[in-house]
Amino acid sequence: PPVLDVVTSTAQFFVSMNQLERQERIERERAERERQERESERQERQREADRLERLERDRAERHERQQQAQQQAHERERLVDHIRAVGQRVDHHGDRILEQLKTPHHRARSRSGAGVYPNNLFGKEG
């Protein structure tokens, strides 16, 4: 029986070692799975953060482009108004000159070569 006890205890030792190794392997695999899950979650959070950052950047760029377009439209409108105003002044000035050219007094002075300028600008008499 002492030999049997040694064999039995040796067998129990190996069974215990086998169980310990299996438990350690299971624990390592579980720890690895948890690590992979955490890494996967971290990557997912990073992807979501990147996506939100892209959305915000795109929104800001759209807003900037919209503001620039509004500013350009306002500038174009201002220039068109200015051009119209200049055109109206030119038209008005042209109309005044035409009216002056139509007046008999002015035509008579123009034929004589004196006082060709509107309103007798240089004081010449016709």
C-alpha positions as semicolon CSV with decimal commas, in nm:
position;residue;x (nm);y (nm);z (nm)
1;P;0,000;0,000;0,000
2;P;0,275;0,263;0,051
3;V;0,358;0,224;-0,319
4;L;-0,010;0,248;-0,398
5;D;-0,028;0,565;-0,188
6;V;0,265;0,714;-0,381
7;V;0,106;0,621;-0,714
8;T;-0,231;0,755;-0,602
9;S;-0,086;1,078;-0,470
10;T;0,124;1,116;-0,787
11;A;-0,186;1,060;-1,000
12;Q;-0,382;1,311;-0,792
13;F;-0,095;1,557;-0,826
14;F;-0,103;1,529;-1,207
15;V;-0,481;1,554;-1,214
16;S;-0,461;1,866;-0,995
17;M;-0,185;2,011;-1,216
18;N;-0,394;1,937;-1,524
19;Q;-0,695;2,109;-1,364
20;L;-0,483;2,409;-1,265
21;E;-0,340;2,438;-1,616
22;R;-0,689;2,412;-1,763
23;Q;-0,820;2,679;-1,522
24;E;-0,522;2,906;-1,601
25;R;-0,580;2,856;-1,976
26;I;-0,952;2,933;-1,934
27;E;-0,863;3,243;-1,726
28;R;-0,608;3,360;-1,988
29;E;-0,862;3,308;-2,268
30;R;-1,129;3,496;-2,072
31;A;-0,885;3,781;-2,000
32;E;-0,788;3,792;-2,369
33;R;-1,154;3,800;-2,476
34;E;-1,222;4,084;-2,231
35;R;-0,915;4,272;-2,356
36;Q;-1,030;4,229;-2,716
37;E;-1,382;4,344;-2,625
38;R;-1,243;4,652;-2,450
39;E;-1,021;4,726;-2,749
40;S;-1,314;4,678;-2,985
41;E;-1,530;4,913;-2,773
42;R;-1,247;5,167;-2,763
43;Q;-1,213;5,151;-3,143
44;E;-1,590;5,187;-3,182
45;R;-1,591;5,493;-2,953
46;Q;-1,299;5,638;-3,151
47;R;-1,482;5,578;-3,482
48;E;-1,792;5,747;-3,340
49;A;-1,586;6,042;-3,212
50;D;-1,418;6,072;-3,554
51;R;-1,755;6,056;-3,728
52;L;-1,898;6,329;-3,501
53;E;-1,588;6,542;-3,556
54;R;-1,625;6,503;-3,935
55;L;-1,993;6,596;-3,912
56;E;-1,913;6,905;-3,707
57;R;-1,631;7,004;-3,942
58;D;-1,857;6,955;-4,246
59;R;-2,130;7,161;-4,078
60;A;-1,883;7,438;-3,998
61;E;-1,750;7,434;-4,357
62;R;-2,105;7,446;-4,496
63;H;-2,187;7,736;-4,265
64;E;-1,869;7,918;-4,374
65;R;-1,947;7,861;-4,743
66;Q;-2,305;7,979;-4,687
67;Q;-2,182;8,295;-4,514
68;Q;-1,933;8,361;-4,794
69;A;-2,206;8,310;-5,055
70;Q;-2,436;8,550;-4,869
71;Q;-2,156;8,802;-4,836
72;Q;-2,074;8,772;-5,208
73;A;-2,442;8,806;-5,299
74;H;-2,467;9,116;-5,079
75;E;-2,152;9,261;-5,240
76;R;-2,288;9,187;-5,590
77;E;-2,618;9,351;-5,496
78;R;-2,433;9,655;-5,361
79;L;-2,226;9,680;-5,682
80;V;-2,536;9,646;-5,901
81;D;-2,707;9,920;-5,699
82;H;-2,399;10,139;-5,735
83;I;-2,383;10,077;-6,110
84;R;-2,752;10,160;-6,142
85;A;-2,705;10,481;-5,943
86;V;-2,409;10,583;-6,158
87;G;-2,611;10,499;-6,469
88;Q;-2,900;10,712;-6,347
89;R;-2,665;11,005;-6,277
90;V;-2,511;10,965;-6,623
91;D;-2,858;10,948;-6,779
92;H;-2,967;11,256;-6,585
93;H;-2,652;11,445;-6,685
94;G;-2,698;11,337;-7,047
95;D;-3,062;11,449;-7,040
96;R;-2,956;11,791;-6,905
97;I;-2,697;11,829;-7,179
98;L;-2,951;11,727;-7,444
99;E;-3,202;11,978;-7,306
100;Q;-2,940;12,251;-7,313
101;L;-2,848;12,161;-7,670
102;K;-3,216;12,183;-7,767
103;T;-3,267;12,535;-7,631
104;P;-3,264;12,794;-7,913
105;H;-3,043;13,030;-7,714
106;H;-2,776;12,763;-7,674
107;R;-2,791;12,664;-8,042
108;A;-2,741;13,024;-8,151
109;R;-2,439;13,059;-7,926
110;S;-2,301;12,725;-8,046
111;R;-2,317;12,836;-8,413
112;S;-2,120;13,146;-8,333
113;G;-1,848;12,932;-8,178
114;A;-1,868;13,113;-7,846
115;G;-2,007;12,982;-7,517
116;V;-2,032;12,617;-7,622
117;Y;-2,015;12,502;-7,262
118;P;-2,332;12,459;-7,054
119;N;-2,438;12,754;-6,840
120;N;-2,176;12,978;-7,005
121;L;-1,909;12,810;-6,790
122;F;-1,618;13,030;-6,899
123;G;-1,810;13,358;-6,907
124;K;-1,804;13,396;-7,286
125;E;-2,091;13,582;-7,443
126;G;-2,240;13,468;-7,772
